[in-house]
Amino acid sequence: MNRSGGDDQHRKIVFTTQSVDGESEAVVTLQEHKDPTRPPFLISLSKRPQPGDKQPPFSPPEKRETHVIISSGSGHGLADEFYSSAVGPILESIHGHRGMEELEVHTTESPTSILELTDAVLFPAANQGKPIRIILLSGDGGIVDLVNGLSSKTPNPQAYISPQVVILPLGTANALYHSINAGAYDAWGLPALTSWKTKPLPTFTATFSPGARLLIDEGRQEQELPKDPQGNGILHGAVVASWGMHATLVGDSDTTEYRKHGVERFKMAAKEALYPADGSPPHPYKGRVSILQEKGKDRWTALPEEEHMYILATMVSHLEKPFCISPATKPLDGSMHLVHFTPRSGDEVMGIMNKAYDGGKHVEDGDVRYACIDGLRIEFEGKEEDGRWRRICVDGKIVRLEKDGWVEVRRVMEGGAKGVLDVVVV
């Protein structure tokens, strides 16, 4: 794959794809959009016979049932357009016309579409030992729905085959995609369409006190969380779990009006939270925060502070393409890192956060606690009256806890167990 062309607005992406049967190849030329938040568009796709002395560079190890999931509501709502204008024609060059008929294309119709598809189709097939490949045109929300759908049932350990997922970043921030591809040329995930190399997706589990509720419909409604055997609420994640300023920004900006502004919505919400209209300082978040650090030992250590501003446990390096929250994290390495600091003025908070846009230099700030952890526990102990300050973010989903509620986040330990999902990498 290479880029060619003059200025940034006219660069082209050119790459070659080989057909699955090895009989032909196609030269694909796309043009980058002048707006970097919009995907590239296909200019030309020319097929030619595969040279006789050239072996196809990829060959699926086994025939895989392939599902394309187009998340219509993700990001700027461009997933349908990107599929019809670029992804579909590229897939046809790889699979051929007959192979395209075997692809199952699903377009989301509601926020629960991916969960329902996983429950009805993807998990049962994986659990019967069927190899599955998922081409996902979505943001991080699509991944978390797949992870939760696949994790919600107990798999048959002898039969279950982790589905492969090709991530095409059509969301707002696309944290997982940009973390996996940090430092590489961003080709919107298209090279992965012809890759069969995979890595397990590291995950974490967040367990909530029984009264916790998932907020939906822009926070206007709430619903029960899935339950573990003890009756506690449970969510699975692969990106981030947070409380404090980060959770507030995600929760406050999760509206139709804010989403029109793309990734800028977080900065807009930050301005309102950090500089309240009445001139008061930003809210200090009150509660007990503990961390789990000693591998293999179930020993929680409470942080000395009782008031907090930013509390985040992350399994990725970037929350947006330019926003490096955890510079020590390597792609899909399975580590979890804590980023934490205590209450301060709006200007001071902005100063720390801006360093994250400078290659993650905020972790060098003496006021920031940055550490590798295995778990994070938050207990409210009745210290926050207003439910607004008791919101927890798990991969973009917002959960509100009761006054004396708690949440416990644990990294899923490596070793032995297979992951529920494998990510296709280049």
PDB file of N, CA and C in Angstrom, residues 9 15 35-36 40 71 170 172 186 206 209 223 275 327 332 345 355 371 374 379:
ATOM      1  N   GLN A   9      -4.776  17.491   0.492  1.00  0.00           N
ATOM      2  CA  GLN A   9      -6.158  17.332   0.058  1.00  0.00           C
ATOM      3  C   GLN A   9      -6.280  16.436  -1.167  1.00  0.00           C
ATOM      4  N   PHE A  15      -3.344   0.383  -3.586  1.00  0.00           N
ATOM      5  CA  PHE A  15      -2.865  -0.911  -3.124  1.00  0.00           C
ATOM      6  C   PHE A  15      -3.439  -2.017  -3.994  1.00  0.00           C
ATOM      7  N   ASP A  35     -11.711  16.499   4.011  1.00  0.00           N
ATOM      8  CA  ASP A  35     -12.076  16.495   5.419  1.00  0.00           C
ATOM      9  C   ASP A  35     -11.564  15.186   6.025  1.00  0.00           C
ATOM     10  N   PRO A  36     -10.563  15.233   6.927  1.00  0.00           N
ATOM     11  CA  PRO A  36      -9.948  14.001   7.429  1.00  0.00           C
ATOM     12  C   PRO A  36     -10.888  13.129   8.251  1.00  0.00           C
ATOM     13  N   PRO A  40     -11.988   7.843   2.721  1.00  0.00           N
ATOM     14  CA  PRO A  40     -11.593   8.038   1.323  1.00  0.00           C
ATOM     15  C   PRO A  40     -12.662   7.459   0.391  1.00  0.00           C
ATOM     16  N   SER A  71     -22.768  -0.160  10.710  1.00  0.00           N
ATOM     17  CA  SER A  71     -23.403   0.571  11.804  1.00  0.00           C
ATOM     18  C   SER A  71     -23.815   1.957  11.314  1.00  0.00           C
ATOM     19  N   LEU A 170     -15.443   3.785  11.651  1.00  0.00           N
ATOM     20  CA  LEU A 170     -16.486   4.712  11.222  1.00  0.00           C
ATOM     21  C   LEU A 170     -17.165   5.388  12.400  1.00  0.00           C
ATOM     22  N   THR A 172     -16.786   7.948  16.128  1.00  0.00           N
ATOM     23  CA  THR A 172     -16.346   9.318  16.413  1.00  0.00           C
ATOM     24  C   THR A 172     -14.872   9.357  16.790  1.00  0.00           C
ATOM     25  N   ASP A 186      -2.635   5.751   8.295  1.00  0.00           N
ATOM     26  CA  ASP A 186      -4.053   5.453   8.497  1.00  0.00           C
ATOM     27  C   ASP A 186      -4.745   5.244   7.147  1.00  0.00           C
ATOM     28  N   ALA A 206     -16.237  -5.155  34.234  1.00  0.00           N
ATOM     29  CA  ALA A 206     -16.672  -4.187  35.241  1.00  0.00           C
ATOM     30  C   ALA A 206     -17.890  -4.766  35.958  1.00  0.00           C
ATOM     31  N   SER A 209     -22.453  -2.661  41.771  1.00  0.00           N
ATOM     32  CA  SER A 209     -23.381  -2.947  42.863  1.00  0.00           C
ATOM     33  C   SER A 209     -24.796  -3.104  42.292  1.00  0.00           C
ATOM     34  N   GLN A 223     -31.929   1.384  32.208  1.00  0.00           N
ATOM     35  CA  GLN A 223     -32.332  -0.017  32.137  1.00  0.00           C
ATOM     36  C   GLN A 223     -31.384  -0.855  32.980  1.00  0.00           C
ATOM     37  N   TYR A 275     -15.550  25.038  33.354  1.00  0.00           N
ATOM     38  CA  TYR A 275     -15.799  26.457  33.622  1.00  0.00           C
ATOM     39  C   TYR A 275     -17.291  26.670  33.842  1.00  0.00           C
ATOM     40  N   PRO A 327       0.938   6.327  27.004  1.00  0.00           N
ATOM     41  CA  PRO A 327       2.052   6.093  26.077  1.00  0.00           C
ATOM     42  C   PRO A 327       2.796   4.779  26.303  1.00  0.00           C
ATOM     43  N   LEU A 332      -2.582  -4.033  21.715  1.00  0.00           N
ATOM     44  CA  LEU A 332      -3.135  -5.334  22.107  1.00  0.00           C
ATOM     45  C   LEU A 332      -2.233  -6.091  23.086  1.00  0.00           C
ATOM     46  N   SER A 345      -8.066  23.666  39.150  1.00  0.00           N
ATOM     47  CA  SER A 345      -8.838  24.642  38.374  1.00  0.00           C
ATOM     48  C   SER A 345      -9.045  24.160  36.944  1.00  0.00           C
ATOM     49  N   LYS A 355      -1.412  18.125  27.283  1.00  0.00           N
ATOM     50  CA  LYS A 355      -0.161  17.373  27.140  1.00  0.00           C
ATOM     51  C   LYS A 355      -0.399  15.987  26.555  1.00  0.00           C
ATOM     52  N   ALA A 371       0.133   4.459  36.407  1.00  0.00           N
ATOM     53  CA  ALA A 371       0.662   3.180  36.891  1.00  0.00           C
ATOM     54  C   ALA A 371       0.007   2.025  36.155  1.00  0.00           C
ATOM     55  N   ASP A 374      -3.939  -4.002  37.695  1.00  0.00           N
ATOM     56  CA  ASP A 374      -4.776  -5.140  37.303  1.00  0.00           C
ATOM     57  C   ASP A 374      -6.242  -4.879  37.586  1.00  0.00           C
ATOM     58  N   GLU A 379     -15.763   3.336  45.307  1.00  0.00           N
ATOM     59  CA  GLU A 379     -16.861   3.211  46.260  1.00  0.00           C
ATOM     60  C   GLU A 379     -17.344   4.617  46.639  1.00  0.00           C
TER      61      GLU A 379
END
